[in-house]
Short mmCIF file of C-alpha atoms in Angstrom, two decimals:
data_model
loop_
_atom_site.label_atom_id
_atom_site.label_comp_id
_atom_site.label_asym_id
_atom_site.label_seq_id
_atom_site.Cartn_x
_atom_site.Cartn_y
_atom_site.Cartn_z
CA MET Z 1 -15.37 0.05 -6.20
CA ARG Z 2 -13.27 -0.60 -9.27
CA SER Z 3 -12.99 -4.04 -10.79
CA HIS Z 4 -9.62 -5.75 -10.96
CA PRO Z 5 -8.52 -6.63 -14.52
CA LEU Z 6 -7.05 -10.01 -13.51
CA THR Z 7 -9.08 -13.19 -13.81
CA LYS Z 8 -9.68 -15.32 -10.71
CA LEU Z 9 -7.03 -17.78 -11.95
CA GLN Z 10 -4.48 -14.98 -12.30
CA GLN Z 11 -5.41 -13.63 -8.85
CA VAL Z 12 -4.93 -17.07 -7.29
CA ALA Z 13 -1.52 -17.31 -9.00
CA LEU Z 14 -0.50 -14.17 -7.08
CA LEU Z 15 -1.07 -16.09 -3.83
CA THR Z 16 1.96 -18.31 -4.36
CA LEU Z 17 4.64 -15.87 -3.32
CA PRO Z 18 8.05 -17.39 -2.34
CA PHE Z 19 8.21 -15.78 1.10
CA SER Z 20 6.09 -15.04 4.15
CA LEU Z 21 4.21 -12.23 2.42
CA THR Z 22 0.77 -13.41 1.32
CA LEU Z 23 -1.99 -11.75 -0.67
CA LEU Z 24 -5.51 -12.75 0.25
CA LEU Z 25 -8.46 -11.82 -1.94
CA PRO Z 26 -11.01 -9.47 -0.34
CA ALA Z 27 -14.10 -11.15 1.08
CA THR Z 28 -16.51 -8.19 1.13
CA ALA Z 29 -16.98 -4.79 -0.47
CA GLU Z 30 -15.70 -3.12 2.73
CA ASP Z 31 -12.35 -4.86 2.45
CA ALA Z 32 -9.32 -3.54 0.63
CA ILE Z 33 -9.59 -3.41 -3.16
CA PHE Z 34 -6.60 -5.65 -3.95
CA GLY Z 35 -6.53 -7.74 -0.77
CA GLN Z 36 -4.46 -8.24 2.33
CA ILE Z 37 -0.72 -8.41 2.98
CA SER Z 38 0.31 -10.38 6.06
CA LEU Z 39 3.84 -10.12 7.46
CA SER Z 40 4.66 -12.85 9.93
CA PRO Z 41 7.66 -13.44 12.19
CA GLY Z 42 9.44 -15.48 9.47
CA PHE Z 43 9.34 -12.63 6.91
CA THR Z 44 12.26 -13.79 4.74
CA PRO Z 45 13.66 -12.86 2.39
CA PRO Z 46 12.93 -9.38 3.69
CA THR Z 47 11.20 -8.20 0.51
CA GLY Z 48 7.73 -8.81 -0.89
CA ILE Z 49 6.20 -7.48 -4.10
CA ILE Z 50 2.55 -7.38 -5.19
CA THR Z 51 0.78 -5.51 -7.99
CA GLY Z 52 -2.15 -3.15 -8.45
CA TYR Z 53 -3.15 0.00 -10.30
CA THR Z 54 -4.03 3.54 -9.35
CA SER Z 55 -7.42 5.10 -9.93
CA GLY Z 56 -9.95 7.07 -7.98
CA SER Z 57 -10.78 10.71 -7.65
CA THR Z 58 -11.07 11.19 -3.89
CA SER Z 59 -8.45 13.46 -2.35
CA LEU Z 60 -6.14 11.48 -0.03
CA PRO Z 61 -6.22 14.33 2.54
CA ALA Z 62 -10.02 13.87 2.68
CA ILE Z 63 -9.52 10.14 3.34
CA VAL Z 64 -6.65 10.15 5.84
CA ALA Z 65 -5.37 13.62 6.82
CA ASN Z 66 -3.71 16.74 5.42
CA ASN Z 67 -0.38 15.77 7.03
CA ASP Z 68 1.08 12.64 8.60
CA TYR Z 69 2.45 12.39 12.13
CA LYS Z 70 5.84 13.77 10.96
CA GLY Z 71 4.30 16.75 9.14
CA ASN Z 72 4.67 15.29 5.61
CA LYS Z 73 1.84 16.34 3.30
CA CYS Z 74 -0.64 13.64 2.26
CA LEU Z 75 -1.07 14.22 -1.47
CA GLY Z 76 -2.87 12.72 -4.43
CA PHE Z 77 -6.10 10.99 -5.30
CA ALA Z 78 -7.27 7.44 -4.65
CA ASP Z 79 -10.37 5.37 -4.01
CA LYS Z 80 -12.07 5.78 -0.63
CA ALA Z 81 -11.45 2.10 0.16
CA PRO Z 82 -7.81 1.26 0.81
CA ASP Z 83 -5.95 -0.68 -1.88
CA TYR Z 84 -4.48 -3.10 0.68
CA LYS Z 85 -4.76 -4.11 4.28
CA MET Z 86 -1.36 -4.92 5.76
CA VAL Z 87 -1.34 -7.10 8.88
CA LEU Z 88 1.85 -7.02 10.91
CA GLN Z 89 1.88 -10.09 13.13
CA GLN Z 90 4.78 -8.67 15.16
CA ASP Z 91 6.45 -5.30 15.72
CA PHE Z 92 8.99 -4.28 13.05
CA SER Z 93 11.74 -1.82 13.96
CA LYS Z 94 11.92 -0.54 10.36
CA LEU Z 95 9.95 -1.05 7.14
CA GLN Z 96 10.02 0.51 3.71
CA VAL Z 97 6.88 0.54 1.57
CA SER Z 98 7.53 1.71 -1.98
CA ILE Z 99 5.76 2.00 -5.31
CA ASN Z 100 7.24 1.31 -8.73
CA SER Z 101 5.03 2.51 -11.58
CA GLY Z 102 7.88 3.16 -13.97
CA GLY Z 103 8.18 6.78 -12.93
CA LYS Z 104 4.53 7.90 -12.89
CA ASP Z 105 3.70 10.46 -10.21
CA THR Z 106 2.33 8.19 -7.46
CA THR Z 107 1.52 8.94 -3.83
CA LEU Z 108 1.18 6.72 -0.77
CA ALA Z 109 -0.73 6.87 2.51
CA ILE Z 110 -0.75 4.31 5.33
CA MET Z 111 -2.99 4.38 8.41
CA GLY Z 112 -1.88 2.21 11.33
CA PRO Z 113 -3.79 0.39 14.05
CA ASP Z 114 -3.49 3.42 16.35
CA ARG Z 115 -4.72 5.64 13.46
CA LYS Z 116 -1.13 6.89 13.02
CA ILE Z 117 -0.79 8.25 9.47
CA ARG Z 118 2.31 7.89 7.27
CA CYS Z 119 2.39 9.63 3.86
CA GLY Z 120 4.88 9.51 1.02
CA ASP Z 121 5.37 11.20 -2.32
CA ASP Z 122 8.43 11.44 -4.59
CA THR Z 123 11.43 9.27 -3.73
CA GLY Z 124 14.68 11.06 -4.50
CA SER Z 125 14.65 11.91 -8.21
CA SER Z 126 11.82 9.42 -8.90
CA LYS Z 127 8.17 10.47 -9.06
CA ASP Z 128 7.22 7.14 -7.45
CA ALA Z 129 6.23 7.28 -3.77
CA SER Z 130 7.77 5.52 -0.80
CA ILE Z 131 7.65 5.55 2.97
CA VAL Z 132 10.59 4.52 5.14
CA ASP Z 133 9.87 4.61 8.85
CA THR Z 134 10.67 3.00 12.17
CA ASN Z 135 8.55 1.63 15.00
CA TRP Z 136 5.86 -0.30 13.08
CA LYS Z 137 3.62 -1.85 15.73
CA ALA Z 138 1.85 -5.18 15.26
CA GLY Z 139 -1.69 -4.76 13.94
CA ASP Z 140 -3.76 -3.84 10.90
CA TYR Z 141 -2.72 -1.09 8.47
CA SER Z 142 -4.69 0.42 5.57
CA ILE Z 143 -2.64 1.33 2.47
CA TRP Z 144 -3.76 3.73 -0.27
CA VAL Z 145 -1.76 4.10 -3.49
CA GLY Z 146 -2.72 7.26 -5.32
CA SER Z 147 -1.79 9.40 -8.27
CA ILE Z 148 -1.02 13.09 -8.15
CA GLU Z 149 -4.02 13.82 -10.42
CA PRO Z 150 -7.51 12.27 -10.14
CA GLY Z 151 -8.53 9.31 -12.26
CA ASN Z 152 -5.10 8.23 -13.53
CA GLN Z 153 -4.90 4.47 -14.00
CA TRP Z 154 -1.28 3.37 -13.72
CA ASN Z 155 -0.06 -0.18 -13.07
CA TYR Z 156 2.44 -0.48 -10.22
CA LYS Z 157 4.30 -2.86 -7.97
CA LEU Z 158 4.12 -2.31 -4.23
CA THR Z 159 7.20 -3.50 -2.34
CA VAL Z 160 7.54 -4.03 1.42
CA GLN Z 161 11.09 -4.36 2.75
CA GLN Z 162 12.64 -4.71 6.17
#
């Protein structure tokens, strides 16, 4: 497990987000590296942003799958433990999960409560990854943010939008 460069005081400051998206610090080593995102029925405004950084040298296909349920390739390298747990407290008809690392070559993988895999790579002309999909069922999701090459440590912002 990698250590997070923020102090406890800085991590607690991240908890005061101005919407219904909350970041909870992990309680055990088995939890997500950067914590938990919880989306509740009052998710407004419909955007939430939290931060992290890429690292890890485990192939995302070895962690989740070679392809997602739509046939998109799962690419990149990340830590074995997910970066975030996302808890959807209700069904969402559409969500977008995107990474902004300033144009680094990031990748994204999300495993849902029914073990449904969603993977994302480049977004349009940007090297940053995103996933836009419909039919997000209530439950727990694991999110991995990776880099196209092993061991890259790039700061990023993860955004969840309705």
